[in-house]
Amino acid sequence: MSPERQPGQARWLVRGARPLGGRPADIMIEGALITGLAGSGRDGRELVSGPGITVVEASDLIALPGLVDLHTHLREPGREDAETVASGTAAAALGGYTAVHAMANTEPVADTAGVVEQVWRLGRQAGHCDVRPVGAVTAGVNGSQLAELGAMADSAARVRVFSDDGRCVADATLMRRALEYVKAFDGVIAQHAQEPRLTQGAQVNEGEMSARLGLAGWPAVAEEAIIARDCLLAAHVGSAVHICHVSTAGSVEIIRWAKSKGWQVTAEVTPHHLLLTDELAASYDPVYKVNPPLRTAADVAALRAGLADGTIDCVATDHAPHPAESKETEWSQASSGMTGLETALRVAHEAMVNTGLLDWTALADRMSARPASIGRLRTLAGDQAQLRHGCPIAAGSPANLVLYDPEPIRPVDPAAHASRSRNSPFAGMKLPGQVVATFLRGAPTVLDGRLTS
Ligand SMILES: [Zn+2]
């Protein structure tokens, strides 16, 4: 038997789910596609079950298109003690994701066709969700010389998103060249915006908390200066830049301005920056150490408003697993980063839906359609068409689907997570919701809240 998960061969009838939180409907899945959608029960019309069709009772569950993450650290190759492609994609499926973009700062760095193809193959073998490798912008993410962008784009992994994430492409000339290079094949440069000289030794948000705690500050201007520069460069070149993990109110303003000019600028915000503030650093618990750091309540409010009005395109997890020894140490020695795949939808539900800032239709846009567009996954054609993500829940779309129960409110338990790492800042926090099922091209990867394989 092939180790790769085949597209679904079976037929499924998802009965009574509420697509995008709307009226109940029946969803028919045949093979890898959604083949029918009809009002359920009260509307008088419903899809009829028959032999060979497995019925999933989904009344009171919300159906969303499979989520797409633009920013996942899967750690393999090299740091399998923190995560593997298999464990990270299992976590993704349990969080409702059907596609993740795997960041390039592995060991070795994903800066050649060979490494991106390795990650891509490992993803296909694991079969929990599609893995789209991100290629490094510079060789070895050393910031001094461009990586083999064209070779990675032409490889079997068909890389379209490039990033040195973890580090900033600080050299303006290199950034310009990278933008020029990827323009030829409709690629995008995803920038980790952090002016290195302004953030040397930085530990927490610069402001009241850094002063109070006596830790070196990470100033907002170090993010904003790079974002402004790169928006200008993208406009100058006529190419596409994507801003990773936007964390400050000023950044939102700059991106809003750049978008008003019609420039090809997109941006993401993490779940943790939508819900948590720098006040948590007062505990000196390194589980709250992250880069960019948690910011102020005013920043959180601006990020939520930016995501609501579309200035910030999408939620991206920046899932950054670390083994216990890297986190359970003193703050200044601890690694930066938080896990996020298994809690992202619940956090977005709490921060954006329960606050009335987004409805489920808009949340699906920010967590599926838009990240799929930025990752160049929505318009794949020809032999790639079956690999599309972020498509509407409609007949003819690939059957990538999440069934989500919005009702339960439960504390987050990292010990129950599929990720190899436990560094969730949401541990013990009561959050709404539960992913009940995830379908990838018509095959369930998660059923009854559990992995199917
Ligand atoms: Zn980053």
Short mmCIF file of C-alpha atoms and ligand atoms in Angstrom, two decimals, residues 71 165-166 192 245 291 318, ligand 1:
data_model
loop_
_atom_site.label_atom_id
_atom_site.label_comp_id
_atom_site.label_asym_id
_atom_site.label_seq_id
_atom_site.Cartn_x
_atom_site.Cartn_y
_atom_site.Cartn_z
CA HIS A 71 3.42 30.32 9.12
CA ASP A 165 11.63 33.92 9.22
CA GLY A 166 13.31 33.85 12.59
CA HIS A 192 10.07 38.84 9.61
CA HIS A 245 3.29 38.37 12.64
CA ASN A 291 9.42 37.15 18.90
CA ASP A 318 3.71 31.12 13.98
ZN ZN B 1 9.19 35.35 12.70
#
